[in-house]
Short mmCIF file of C-alpha atoms in Angstrom, two decimals:
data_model
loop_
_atom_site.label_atom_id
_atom_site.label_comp_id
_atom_site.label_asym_id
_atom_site.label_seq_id
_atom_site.Cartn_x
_atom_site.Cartn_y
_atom_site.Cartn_z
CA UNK S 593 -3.61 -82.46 -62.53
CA UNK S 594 -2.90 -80.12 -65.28
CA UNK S 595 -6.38 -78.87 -65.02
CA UNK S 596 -6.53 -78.31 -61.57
CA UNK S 597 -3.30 -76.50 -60.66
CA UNK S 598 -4.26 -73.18 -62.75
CA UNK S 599 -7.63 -73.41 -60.93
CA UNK S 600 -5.62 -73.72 -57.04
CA UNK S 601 -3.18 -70.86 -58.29
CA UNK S 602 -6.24 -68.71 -59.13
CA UNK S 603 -7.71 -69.34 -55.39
CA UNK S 604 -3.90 -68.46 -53.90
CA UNK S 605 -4.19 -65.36 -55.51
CA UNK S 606 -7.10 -64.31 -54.63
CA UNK S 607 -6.72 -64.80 -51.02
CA UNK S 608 -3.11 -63.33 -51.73
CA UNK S 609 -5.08 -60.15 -53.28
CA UNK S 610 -7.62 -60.46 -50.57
CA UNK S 611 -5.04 -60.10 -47.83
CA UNK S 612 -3.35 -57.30 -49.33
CA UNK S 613 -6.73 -54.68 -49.80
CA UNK S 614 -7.42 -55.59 -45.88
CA UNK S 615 -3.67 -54.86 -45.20
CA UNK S 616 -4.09 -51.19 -47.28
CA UNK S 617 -7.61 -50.51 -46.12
CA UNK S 618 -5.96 -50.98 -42.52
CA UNK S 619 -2.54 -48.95 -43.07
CA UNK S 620 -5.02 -46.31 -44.44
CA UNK S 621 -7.28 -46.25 -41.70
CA UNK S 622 -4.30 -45.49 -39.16
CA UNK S 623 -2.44 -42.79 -41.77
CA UNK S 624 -6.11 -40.97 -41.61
CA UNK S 625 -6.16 -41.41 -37.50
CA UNK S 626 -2.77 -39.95 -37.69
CA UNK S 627 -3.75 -36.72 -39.82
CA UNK S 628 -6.72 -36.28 -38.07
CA UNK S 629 -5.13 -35.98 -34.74
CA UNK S 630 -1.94 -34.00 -35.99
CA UNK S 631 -4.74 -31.33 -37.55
CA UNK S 632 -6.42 -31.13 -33.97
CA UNK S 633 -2.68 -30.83 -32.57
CA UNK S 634 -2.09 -27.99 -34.68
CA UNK S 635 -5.22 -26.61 -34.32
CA UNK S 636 -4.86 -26.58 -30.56
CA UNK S 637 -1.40 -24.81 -31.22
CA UNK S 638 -2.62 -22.59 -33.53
CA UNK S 639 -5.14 -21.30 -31.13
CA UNK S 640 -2.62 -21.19 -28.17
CA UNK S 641 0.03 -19.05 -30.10
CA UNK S 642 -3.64 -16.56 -31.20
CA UNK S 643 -4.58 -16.40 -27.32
CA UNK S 644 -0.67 -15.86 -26.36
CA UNK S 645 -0.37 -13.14 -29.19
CA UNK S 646 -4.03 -11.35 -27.98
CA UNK S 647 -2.17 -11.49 -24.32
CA UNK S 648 0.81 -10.29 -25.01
CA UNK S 649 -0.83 -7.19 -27.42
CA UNK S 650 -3.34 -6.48 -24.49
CA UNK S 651 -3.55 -3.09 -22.86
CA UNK S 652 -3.90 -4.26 -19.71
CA UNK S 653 -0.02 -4.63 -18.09
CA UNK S 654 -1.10 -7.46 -15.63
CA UNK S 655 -1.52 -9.99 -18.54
CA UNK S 656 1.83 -9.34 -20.45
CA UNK S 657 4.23 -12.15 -19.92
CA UNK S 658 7.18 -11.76 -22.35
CA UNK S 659 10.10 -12.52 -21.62
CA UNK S 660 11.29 -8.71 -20.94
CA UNK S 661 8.82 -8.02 -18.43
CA UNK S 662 9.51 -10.66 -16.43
CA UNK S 663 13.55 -10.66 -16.48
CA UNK S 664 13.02 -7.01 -15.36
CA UNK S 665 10.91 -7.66 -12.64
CA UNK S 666 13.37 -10.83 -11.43
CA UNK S 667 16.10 -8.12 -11.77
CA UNK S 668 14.39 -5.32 -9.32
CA UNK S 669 13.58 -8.12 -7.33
CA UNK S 670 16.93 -9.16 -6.84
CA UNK S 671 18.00 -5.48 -6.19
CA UNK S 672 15.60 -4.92 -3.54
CA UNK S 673 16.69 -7.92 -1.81
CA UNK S 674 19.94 -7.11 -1.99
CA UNK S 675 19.47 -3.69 -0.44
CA UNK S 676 17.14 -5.36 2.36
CA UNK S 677 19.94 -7.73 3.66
CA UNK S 678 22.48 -4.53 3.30
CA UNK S 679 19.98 -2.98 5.10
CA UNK S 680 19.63 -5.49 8.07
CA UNK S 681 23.61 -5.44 8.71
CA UNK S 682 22.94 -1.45 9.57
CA UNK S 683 20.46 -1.87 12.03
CA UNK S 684 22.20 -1.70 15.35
CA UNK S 685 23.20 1.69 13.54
CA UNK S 686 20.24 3.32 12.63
CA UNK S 687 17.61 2.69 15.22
CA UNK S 688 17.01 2.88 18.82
CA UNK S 689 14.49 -0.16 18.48
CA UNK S 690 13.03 -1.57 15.67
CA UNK S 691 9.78 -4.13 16.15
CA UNK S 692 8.26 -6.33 13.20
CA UNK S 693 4.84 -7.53 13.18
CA UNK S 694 4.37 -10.41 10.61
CA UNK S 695 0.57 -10.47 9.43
CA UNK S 696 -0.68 -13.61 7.94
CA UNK S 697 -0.28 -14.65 4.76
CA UNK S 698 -1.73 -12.89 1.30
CA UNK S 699 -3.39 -10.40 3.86
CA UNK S 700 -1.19 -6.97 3.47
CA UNK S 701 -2.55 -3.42 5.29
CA UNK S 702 -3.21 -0.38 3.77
CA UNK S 703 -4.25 1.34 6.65
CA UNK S 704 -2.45 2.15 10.07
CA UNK S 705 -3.32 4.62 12.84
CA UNK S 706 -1.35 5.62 16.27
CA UNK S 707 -3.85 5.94 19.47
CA UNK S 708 -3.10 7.73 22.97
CA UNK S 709 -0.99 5.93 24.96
CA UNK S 710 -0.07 5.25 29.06
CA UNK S 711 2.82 5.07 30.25
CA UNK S 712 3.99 2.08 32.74
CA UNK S 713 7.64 0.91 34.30
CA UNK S 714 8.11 -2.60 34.23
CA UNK S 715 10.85 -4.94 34.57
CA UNK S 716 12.57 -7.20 31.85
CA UNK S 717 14.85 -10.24 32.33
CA UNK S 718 18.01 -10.49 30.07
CA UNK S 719 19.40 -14.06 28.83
CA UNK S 720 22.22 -12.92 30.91
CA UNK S 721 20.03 -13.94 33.88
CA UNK S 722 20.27 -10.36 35.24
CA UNK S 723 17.03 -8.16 35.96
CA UNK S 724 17.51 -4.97 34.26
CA UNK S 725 14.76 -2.31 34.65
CA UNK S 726 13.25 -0.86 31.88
CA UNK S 727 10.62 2.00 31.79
CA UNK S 728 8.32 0.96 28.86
CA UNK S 729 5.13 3.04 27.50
CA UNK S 730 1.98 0.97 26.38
CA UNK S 731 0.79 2.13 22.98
CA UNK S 732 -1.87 1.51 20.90
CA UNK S 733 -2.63 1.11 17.14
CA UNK S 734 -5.33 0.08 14.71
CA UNK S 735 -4.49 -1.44 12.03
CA UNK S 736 -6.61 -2.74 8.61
CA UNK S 737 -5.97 -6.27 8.07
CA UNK S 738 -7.56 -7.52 4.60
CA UNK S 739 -7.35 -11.28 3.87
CA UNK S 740 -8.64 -13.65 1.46
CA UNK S 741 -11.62 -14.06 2.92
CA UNK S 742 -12.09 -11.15 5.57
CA UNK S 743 -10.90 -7.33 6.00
CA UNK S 744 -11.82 -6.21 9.83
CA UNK S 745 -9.85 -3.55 11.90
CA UNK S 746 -7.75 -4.78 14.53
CA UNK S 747 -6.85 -2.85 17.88
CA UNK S 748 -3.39 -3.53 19.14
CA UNK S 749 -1.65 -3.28 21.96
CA UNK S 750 1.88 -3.49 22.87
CA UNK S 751 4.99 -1.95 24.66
CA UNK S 752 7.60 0.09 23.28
CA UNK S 753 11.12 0.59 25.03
CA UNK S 754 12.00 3.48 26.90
CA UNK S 755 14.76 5.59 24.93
CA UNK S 756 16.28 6.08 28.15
CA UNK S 757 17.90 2.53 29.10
CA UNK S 758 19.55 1.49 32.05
CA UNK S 759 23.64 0.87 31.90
CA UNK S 760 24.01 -3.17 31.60
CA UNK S 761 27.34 -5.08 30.85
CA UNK S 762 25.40 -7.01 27.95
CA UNK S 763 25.06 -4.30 24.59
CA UNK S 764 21.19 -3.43 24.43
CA UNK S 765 19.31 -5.35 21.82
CA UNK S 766 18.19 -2.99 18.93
CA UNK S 767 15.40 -5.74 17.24
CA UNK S 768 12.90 -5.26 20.64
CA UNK S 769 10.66 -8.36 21.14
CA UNK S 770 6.83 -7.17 22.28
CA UNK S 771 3.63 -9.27 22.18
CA UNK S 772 0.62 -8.05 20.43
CA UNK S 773 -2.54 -8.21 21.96
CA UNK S 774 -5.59 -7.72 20.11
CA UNK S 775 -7.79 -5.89 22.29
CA UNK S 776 -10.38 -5.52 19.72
CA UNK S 777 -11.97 -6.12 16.51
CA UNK S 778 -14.56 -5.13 13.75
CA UNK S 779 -15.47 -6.90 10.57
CA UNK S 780 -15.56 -5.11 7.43
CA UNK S 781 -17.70 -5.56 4.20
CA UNK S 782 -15.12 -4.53 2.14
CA UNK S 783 -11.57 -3.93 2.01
CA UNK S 784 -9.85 -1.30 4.22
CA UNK S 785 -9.08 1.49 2.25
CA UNK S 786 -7.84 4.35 5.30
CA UNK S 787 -7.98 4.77 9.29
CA UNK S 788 -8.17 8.05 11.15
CA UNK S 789 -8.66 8.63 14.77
CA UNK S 790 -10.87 11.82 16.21
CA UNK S 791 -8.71 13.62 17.56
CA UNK S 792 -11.05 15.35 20.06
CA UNK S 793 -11.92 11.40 20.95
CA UNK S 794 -9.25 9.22 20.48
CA UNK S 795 -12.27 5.80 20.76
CA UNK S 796 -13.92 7.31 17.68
CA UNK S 797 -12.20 5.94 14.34
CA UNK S 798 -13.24 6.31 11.07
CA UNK S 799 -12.94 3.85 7.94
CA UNK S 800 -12.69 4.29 4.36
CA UNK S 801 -13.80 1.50 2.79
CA UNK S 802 -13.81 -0.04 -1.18
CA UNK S 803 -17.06 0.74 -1.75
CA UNK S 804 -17.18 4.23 -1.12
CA UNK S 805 -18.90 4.05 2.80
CA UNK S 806 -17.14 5.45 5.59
CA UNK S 807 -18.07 4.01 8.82
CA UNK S 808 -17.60 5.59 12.22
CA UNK S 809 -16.53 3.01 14.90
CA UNK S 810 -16.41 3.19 18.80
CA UNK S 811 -13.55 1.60 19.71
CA UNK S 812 -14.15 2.00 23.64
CA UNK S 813 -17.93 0.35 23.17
CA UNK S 814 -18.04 -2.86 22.65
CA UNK S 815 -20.66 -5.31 22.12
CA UNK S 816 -22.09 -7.22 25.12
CA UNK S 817 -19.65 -10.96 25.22
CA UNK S 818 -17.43 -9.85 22.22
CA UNK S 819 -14.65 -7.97 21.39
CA UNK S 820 -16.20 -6.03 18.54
CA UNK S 821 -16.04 -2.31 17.86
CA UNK S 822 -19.32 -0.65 18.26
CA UNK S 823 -20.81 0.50 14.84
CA UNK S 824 -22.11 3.95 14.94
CA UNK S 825 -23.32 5.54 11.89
CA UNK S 826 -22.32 4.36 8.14
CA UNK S 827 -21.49 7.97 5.95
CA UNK S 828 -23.20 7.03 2.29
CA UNK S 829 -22.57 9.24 -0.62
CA UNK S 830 -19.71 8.26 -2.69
CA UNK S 831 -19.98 5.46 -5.65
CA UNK S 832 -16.73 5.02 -6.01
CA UNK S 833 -13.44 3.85 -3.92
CA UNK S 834 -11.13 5.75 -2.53
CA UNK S 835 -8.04 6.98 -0.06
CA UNK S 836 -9.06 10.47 0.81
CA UNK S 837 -9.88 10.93 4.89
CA UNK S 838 -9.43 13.39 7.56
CA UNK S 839 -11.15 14.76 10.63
CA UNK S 840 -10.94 18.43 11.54
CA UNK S 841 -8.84 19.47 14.58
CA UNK S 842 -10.69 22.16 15.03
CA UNK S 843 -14.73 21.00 14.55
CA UNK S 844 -15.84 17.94 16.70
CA UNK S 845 -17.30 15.63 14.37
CA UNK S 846 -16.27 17.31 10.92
CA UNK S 847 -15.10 14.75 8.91
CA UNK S 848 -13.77 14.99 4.90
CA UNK S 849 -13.53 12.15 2.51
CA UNK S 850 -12.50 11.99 -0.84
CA UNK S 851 -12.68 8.95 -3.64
CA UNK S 852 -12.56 8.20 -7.61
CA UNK S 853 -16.16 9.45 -8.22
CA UNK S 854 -13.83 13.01 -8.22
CA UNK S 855 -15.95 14.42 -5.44
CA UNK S 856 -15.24 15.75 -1.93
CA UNK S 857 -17.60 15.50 0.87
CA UNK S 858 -18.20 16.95 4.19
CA UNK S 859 -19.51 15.23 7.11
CA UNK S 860 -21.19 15.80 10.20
CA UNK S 861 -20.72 12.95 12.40
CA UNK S 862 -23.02 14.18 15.15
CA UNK S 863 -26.07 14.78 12.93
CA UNK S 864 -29.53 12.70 13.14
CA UNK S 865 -29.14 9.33 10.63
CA UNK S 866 -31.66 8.05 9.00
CA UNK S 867 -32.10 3.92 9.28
CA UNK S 868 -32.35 1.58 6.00
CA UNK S 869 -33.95 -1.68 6.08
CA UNK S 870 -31.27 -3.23 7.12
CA UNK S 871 -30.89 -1.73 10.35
CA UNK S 872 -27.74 0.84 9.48
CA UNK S 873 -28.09 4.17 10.32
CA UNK S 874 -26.64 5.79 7.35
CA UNK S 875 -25.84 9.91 7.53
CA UNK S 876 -26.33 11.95 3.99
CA UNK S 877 -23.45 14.61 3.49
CA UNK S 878 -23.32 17.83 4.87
CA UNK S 879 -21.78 19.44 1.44
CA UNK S 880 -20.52 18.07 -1.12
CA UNK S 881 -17.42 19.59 -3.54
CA UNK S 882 -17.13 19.48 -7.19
CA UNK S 883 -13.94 20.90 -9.09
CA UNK S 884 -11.55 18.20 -9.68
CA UNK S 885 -11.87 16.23 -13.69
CA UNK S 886 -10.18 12.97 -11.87
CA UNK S 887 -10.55 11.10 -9.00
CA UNK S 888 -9.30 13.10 -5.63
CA UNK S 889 -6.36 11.14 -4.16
CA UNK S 890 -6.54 13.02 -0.89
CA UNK S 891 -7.95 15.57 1.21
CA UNK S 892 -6.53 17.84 4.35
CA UNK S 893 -7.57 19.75 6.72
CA UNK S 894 -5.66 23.11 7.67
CA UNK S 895 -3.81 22.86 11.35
CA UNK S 896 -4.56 26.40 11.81
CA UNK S 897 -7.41 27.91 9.88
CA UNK S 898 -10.56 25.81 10.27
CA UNK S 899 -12.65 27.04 7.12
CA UNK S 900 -9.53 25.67 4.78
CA UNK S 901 -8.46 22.60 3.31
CA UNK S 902 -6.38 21.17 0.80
CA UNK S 903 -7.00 18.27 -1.86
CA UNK S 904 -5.59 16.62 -4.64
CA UNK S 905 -5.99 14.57 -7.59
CA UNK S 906 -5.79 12.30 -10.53
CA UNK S 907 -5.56 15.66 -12.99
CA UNK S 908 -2.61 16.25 -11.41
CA UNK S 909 -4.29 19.48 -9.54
CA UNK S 910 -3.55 20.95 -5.83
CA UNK S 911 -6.93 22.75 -4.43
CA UNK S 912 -7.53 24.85 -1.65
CA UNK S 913 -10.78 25.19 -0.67
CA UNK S 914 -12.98 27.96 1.65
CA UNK S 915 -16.02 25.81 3.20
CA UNK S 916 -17.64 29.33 3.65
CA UNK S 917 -17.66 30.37 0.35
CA UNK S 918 -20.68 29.27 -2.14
CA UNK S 919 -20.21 26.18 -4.52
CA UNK S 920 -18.84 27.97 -7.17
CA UNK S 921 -16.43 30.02 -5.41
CA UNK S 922 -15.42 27.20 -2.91
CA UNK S 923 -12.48 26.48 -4.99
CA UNK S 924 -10.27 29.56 -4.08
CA UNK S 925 -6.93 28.17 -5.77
CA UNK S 926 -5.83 25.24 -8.30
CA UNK S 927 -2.74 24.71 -9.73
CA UNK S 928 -1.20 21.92 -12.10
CA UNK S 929 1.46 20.43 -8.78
CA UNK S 930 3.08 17.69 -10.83
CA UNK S 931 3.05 15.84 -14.41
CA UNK S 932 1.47 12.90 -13.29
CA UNK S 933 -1.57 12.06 -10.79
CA UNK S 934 -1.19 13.48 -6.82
CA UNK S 935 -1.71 11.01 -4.14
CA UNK S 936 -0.96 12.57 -0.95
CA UNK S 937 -0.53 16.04 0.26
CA UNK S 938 -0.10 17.44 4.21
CA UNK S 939 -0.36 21.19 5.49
CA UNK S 940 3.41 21.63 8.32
CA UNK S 941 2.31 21.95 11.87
CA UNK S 942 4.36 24.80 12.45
CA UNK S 943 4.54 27.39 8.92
CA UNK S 944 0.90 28.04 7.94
CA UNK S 945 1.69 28.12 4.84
CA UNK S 946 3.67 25.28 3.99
CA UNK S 947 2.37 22.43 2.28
CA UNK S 948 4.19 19.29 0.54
CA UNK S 949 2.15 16.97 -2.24
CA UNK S 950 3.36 13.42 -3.74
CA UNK S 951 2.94 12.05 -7.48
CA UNK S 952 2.83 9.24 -9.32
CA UNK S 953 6.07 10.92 -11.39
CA UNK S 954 7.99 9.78 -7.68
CA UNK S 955 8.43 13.47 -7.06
CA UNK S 956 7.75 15.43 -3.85
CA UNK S 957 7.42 19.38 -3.71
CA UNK S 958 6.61 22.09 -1.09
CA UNK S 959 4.35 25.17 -1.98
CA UNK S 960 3.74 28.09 0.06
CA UNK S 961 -0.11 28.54 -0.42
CA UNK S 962 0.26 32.40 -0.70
CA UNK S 963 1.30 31.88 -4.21
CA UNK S 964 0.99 28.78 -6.07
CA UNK S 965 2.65 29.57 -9.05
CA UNK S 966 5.81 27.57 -8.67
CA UNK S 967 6.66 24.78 -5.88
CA UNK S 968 9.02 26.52 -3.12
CA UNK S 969 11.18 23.07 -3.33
CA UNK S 970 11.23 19.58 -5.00
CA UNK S 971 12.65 16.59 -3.13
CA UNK S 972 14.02 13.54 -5.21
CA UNK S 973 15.28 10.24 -4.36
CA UNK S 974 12.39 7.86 -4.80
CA UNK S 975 11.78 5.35 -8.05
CA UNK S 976 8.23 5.62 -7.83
CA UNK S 977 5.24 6.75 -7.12
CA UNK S 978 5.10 8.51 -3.80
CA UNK S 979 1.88 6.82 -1.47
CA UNK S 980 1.97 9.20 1.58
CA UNK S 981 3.08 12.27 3.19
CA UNK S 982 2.92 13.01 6.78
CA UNK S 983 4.51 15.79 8.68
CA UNK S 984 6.54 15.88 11.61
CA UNK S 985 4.09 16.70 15.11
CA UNK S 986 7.50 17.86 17.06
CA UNK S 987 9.92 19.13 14.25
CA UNK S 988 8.99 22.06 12.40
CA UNK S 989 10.81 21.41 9.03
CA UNK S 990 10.66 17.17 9.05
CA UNK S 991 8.11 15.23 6.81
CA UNK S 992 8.22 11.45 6.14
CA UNK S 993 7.10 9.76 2.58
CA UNK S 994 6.61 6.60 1.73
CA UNK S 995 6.60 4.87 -1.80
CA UNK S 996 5.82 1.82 -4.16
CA UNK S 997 9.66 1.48 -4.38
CA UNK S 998 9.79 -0.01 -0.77
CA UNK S 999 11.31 3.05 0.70
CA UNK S 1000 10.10 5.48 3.90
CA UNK S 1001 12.11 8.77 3.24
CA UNK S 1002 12.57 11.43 6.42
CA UNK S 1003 13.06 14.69 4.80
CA UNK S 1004 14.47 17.99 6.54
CA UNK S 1005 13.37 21.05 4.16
CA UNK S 1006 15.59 23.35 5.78
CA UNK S 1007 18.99 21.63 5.11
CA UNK S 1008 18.14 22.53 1.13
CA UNK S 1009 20.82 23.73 -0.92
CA UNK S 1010 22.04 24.13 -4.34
CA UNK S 1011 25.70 25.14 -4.04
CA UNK S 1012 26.49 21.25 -3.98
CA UNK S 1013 28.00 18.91 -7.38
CA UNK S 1014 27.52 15.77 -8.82
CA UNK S 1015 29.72 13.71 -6.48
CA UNK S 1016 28.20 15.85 -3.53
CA UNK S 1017 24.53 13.79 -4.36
CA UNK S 1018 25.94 10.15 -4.40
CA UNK S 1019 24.76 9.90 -1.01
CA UNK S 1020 21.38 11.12 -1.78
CA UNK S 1021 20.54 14.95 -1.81
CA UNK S 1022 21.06 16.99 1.48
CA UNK S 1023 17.31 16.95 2.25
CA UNK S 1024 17.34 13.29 2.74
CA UNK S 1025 17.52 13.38 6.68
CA UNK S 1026 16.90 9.17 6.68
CA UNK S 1027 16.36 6.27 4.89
CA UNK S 1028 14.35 3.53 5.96
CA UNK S 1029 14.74 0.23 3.79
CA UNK S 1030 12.81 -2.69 6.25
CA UNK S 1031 10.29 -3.11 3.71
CA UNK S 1032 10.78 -5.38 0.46
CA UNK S 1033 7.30 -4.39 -0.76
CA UNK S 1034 5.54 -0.96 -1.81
CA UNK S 1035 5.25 0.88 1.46
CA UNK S 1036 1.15 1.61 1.87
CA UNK S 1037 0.79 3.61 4.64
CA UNK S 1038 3.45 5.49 7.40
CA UNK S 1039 2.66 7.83 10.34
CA UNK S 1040 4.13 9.40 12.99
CA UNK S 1041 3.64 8.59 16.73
CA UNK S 1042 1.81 12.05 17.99
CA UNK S 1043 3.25 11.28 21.60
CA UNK S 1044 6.47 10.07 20.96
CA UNK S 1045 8.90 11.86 18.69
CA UNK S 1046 11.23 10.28 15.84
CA UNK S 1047 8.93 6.83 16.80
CA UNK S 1048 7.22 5.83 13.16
CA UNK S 1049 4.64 2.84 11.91
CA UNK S 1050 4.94 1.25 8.86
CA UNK S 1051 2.98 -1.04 6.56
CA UNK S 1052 3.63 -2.64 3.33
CA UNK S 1053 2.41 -4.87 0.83
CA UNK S 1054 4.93 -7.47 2.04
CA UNK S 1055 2.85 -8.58 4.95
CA UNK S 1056 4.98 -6.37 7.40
CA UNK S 1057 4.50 -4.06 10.16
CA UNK S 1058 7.29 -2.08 11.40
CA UNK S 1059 7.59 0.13 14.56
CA UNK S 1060 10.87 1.87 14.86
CA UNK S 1061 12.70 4.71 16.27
CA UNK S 1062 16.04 7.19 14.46
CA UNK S 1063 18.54 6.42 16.66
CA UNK S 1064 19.78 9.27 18.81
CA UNK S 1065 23.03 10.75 16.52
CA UNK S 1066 20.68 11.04 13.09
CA UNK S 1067 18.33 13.34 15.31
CA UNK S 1068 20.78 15.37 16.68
CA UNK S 1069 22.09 16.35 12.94
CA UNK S 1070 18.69 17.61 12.00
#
């Protein structure tokens, strides 16, 4: 017995000893499963805080997300909803009618252009169950719709209220209800950059589009069983986008366009086209204009003399150009108009030669184009960049602009003055005839009805269309 116990305590501790390497070879196995995955854990961090810090030091400002950028934005958000629902309380106020058109989701327009109108008398029931009689006037607009998926051109139709309304018990309704009918269509390949109508031919409409074409449309042809504009010739020259577009209201047919390839070109609509292999009849330039270092924001014609127009552009330069004189002496006058880019410029009806231009610095000035050595007059209320500038058709001294800070300003240049302080200005400067504050997006594109005065269109980023009218008492003080 004494023999074998040494002999049985050997065995025990071997399988003791045995036990405990399988025990450590298996504790090790999971400590090396454990580093191994926190090294791939910190490896993955590791590259996530490199890819946030190559975001956050990148030049483009669509891919910065710190913290500041986006408690700022939350901030001006909040502001500009704040002002829109101060805004709505005002209505009754400021307008004779106001009508919204909501566009479809993710698809905002750029473009919008008024059409001649007819006018009808029709009657309206109230809730009140009385019949009230209201003369209304049928107008019409195109308007660029781009979506995810589509951009086309969309005729409207709809009725506005008369200004003149019948005496009623019930107060009349400022927010006026009208149905849109689409009375036609065209489908675009590519987003809709600008609309103008001939004014010679109010069914002729040209497009501007993101590739650089400009396509001339037919908007009272249309295609046999469809409602789809009738395409006439496709104007190829540019290689670049662009905003710049204007027909001459002098010359049937003379059409100017302007893009970021920095040049101008002329067109003549009614010329012979030549046809590609794809069956589009595409139309060469009639001239084209070089003088501008940047891309040209926008191009004019002159109301009154036919042989002039007007441009501007990314180097921050206002043109005037003589379409009779050579290529090198086409340019007549330049001047440095602002410190930042131009986008918009428009000659007055009424003074030949006025002219007002809008920057990216969210300035506006006047120039008399006798001497541009100094702006006449600089109007300031807007936060940003100024998008468009229209003058008045029936008011010789009001202009509307629109801007990227949501706003549509109505400006009277002749109530300027500079005899006025600091607490004089809280309301905004004396220039500032009205403010229009529907929109809670940059405001793309405004004009003004050309048969209706103080009636305006409106289109913003936010999805909205707006049709609305100054009420009667603003008018009357310009």
């Amino acid at each position: 017995e004494n023999l074998t116990r040494p002999k049985d305590k050997r065995k025990k501790e071997k399988k003791e000893k045995k036990k405990k390497r399988k025990h450590k070879h298996k504790h090790r196995h999971r400590e090396s499963e454990n580093q191994s995955h926190s090294r791939l854990y910190d490896d993955a961090a590791e590259a996530r805080k490199k890819k946030k810090r190559t975001l956050s030091n990148s030049s483009n400002g669509r891919t910065e997300t710190n913290e500041r950028s986006v408690e700022a934005f939350l901030k001006n958000r909040q502001r500009i909803l704040r002002h829109y629902k101060q805004w709505k309380q005002y209505i009754p106020f400021l307008y004779e009618f106001i009508i919204v058109h909501t566009l479809p989701p993710y698809s905002p327009s750029l473009a919008v252009a008024w059409v001649p109108k007819q006018s009808v008398h029709v009657t309206k029931k109230q809730e009140t169950n009385s019949i009230e009689s209201i003369a209304c006037s049928t107008d019409e607009l195109f308007l660029g719709c781009n979506t995810e998926h589509k951009e086309f051109i969309s005729k409207l139709k709809f009725n506005l209220p008369s200004e003149r309304r019948a005496t009623s018990t019930s107060p009349p309704k400022t927010k006026y209800e009208s149905k849109f009918l689409r009375c036609g269509t065209f489908l675009q390949s590519s987003t809709v950059q600008r609309i103008k109508v001939m004014p010679q031919n109010p069914a002729i409409l040209s497009s501007l589009t993101a590739s650089g074409d400009v396509i001339v449309l037919d908007a009272g042809t249309k295609d046999s069983g469809s409602q789809e504009f009738k395409l006439l010739k496709t104007l190829r020259s540019h290689s670049k986008e662009g905003y710049g577009l204007d027909w001459s209201g002098h010359t049937e047919g003379s059409l100017l366009s302007s893009c970021e390839d920095a040049v101008i070109c002329l067109w003549d609509v009614g010329v012979a086209s030549t046809t590609t292999k794809d069956g589009i009849d595409v139309v060469s330039p009639v001239r084209t204009f070089s003088g501008h270092k940047k891309g040209v924001g926008d191009v004019r014609w002159h109301p009154k003399y036919s042989h002039m127009f007007g441009s501007v552009s990314d180097d921050s330069m206002l043109g005037l150009w003589d379409i009779r004189a050579p290529d090198t002496e086409a340019l007549v006058k330049h001047v440095k108009g602002h410190n930042s880019d131009i986008n918009c410029l428009d000659f007055s009806k009424f003074d030949e030669n006025l002219v007002v231009t809008g920057a990216g610095d969210s300035t506006v000035r006047s120039w008399d184009i006798r001497n541009l050595s100094c702006p006449t007059h600089e109007f300031k209320y807007h936060e940003k960049s100024i998008l468009q500038v229209h003058f008045s058709p029936f008011h010789r001294n009001v202009f509307v602009t629109s801007s990227e800070d949501t706003k549509v300003c109505i400006w009277d240049s002749s109530a300027s003055r500079t005899d006025l302080n600091e607490d004089d200005l809280l309301d905004g400067p004396p220039e500032l005839l009205f403010l229009h504050s529907g929109h809670t997006a940059a405001v793309f594109d405004v004009v003004w009805n050309p048969n209706r005065s103080w009636t305006l269109a409106s289109t913003a980023e936010d999805n909205i269309v707006q049709i609305w009218s100054v009420a009667s008492p603003i008018r009357s003080s310009s």
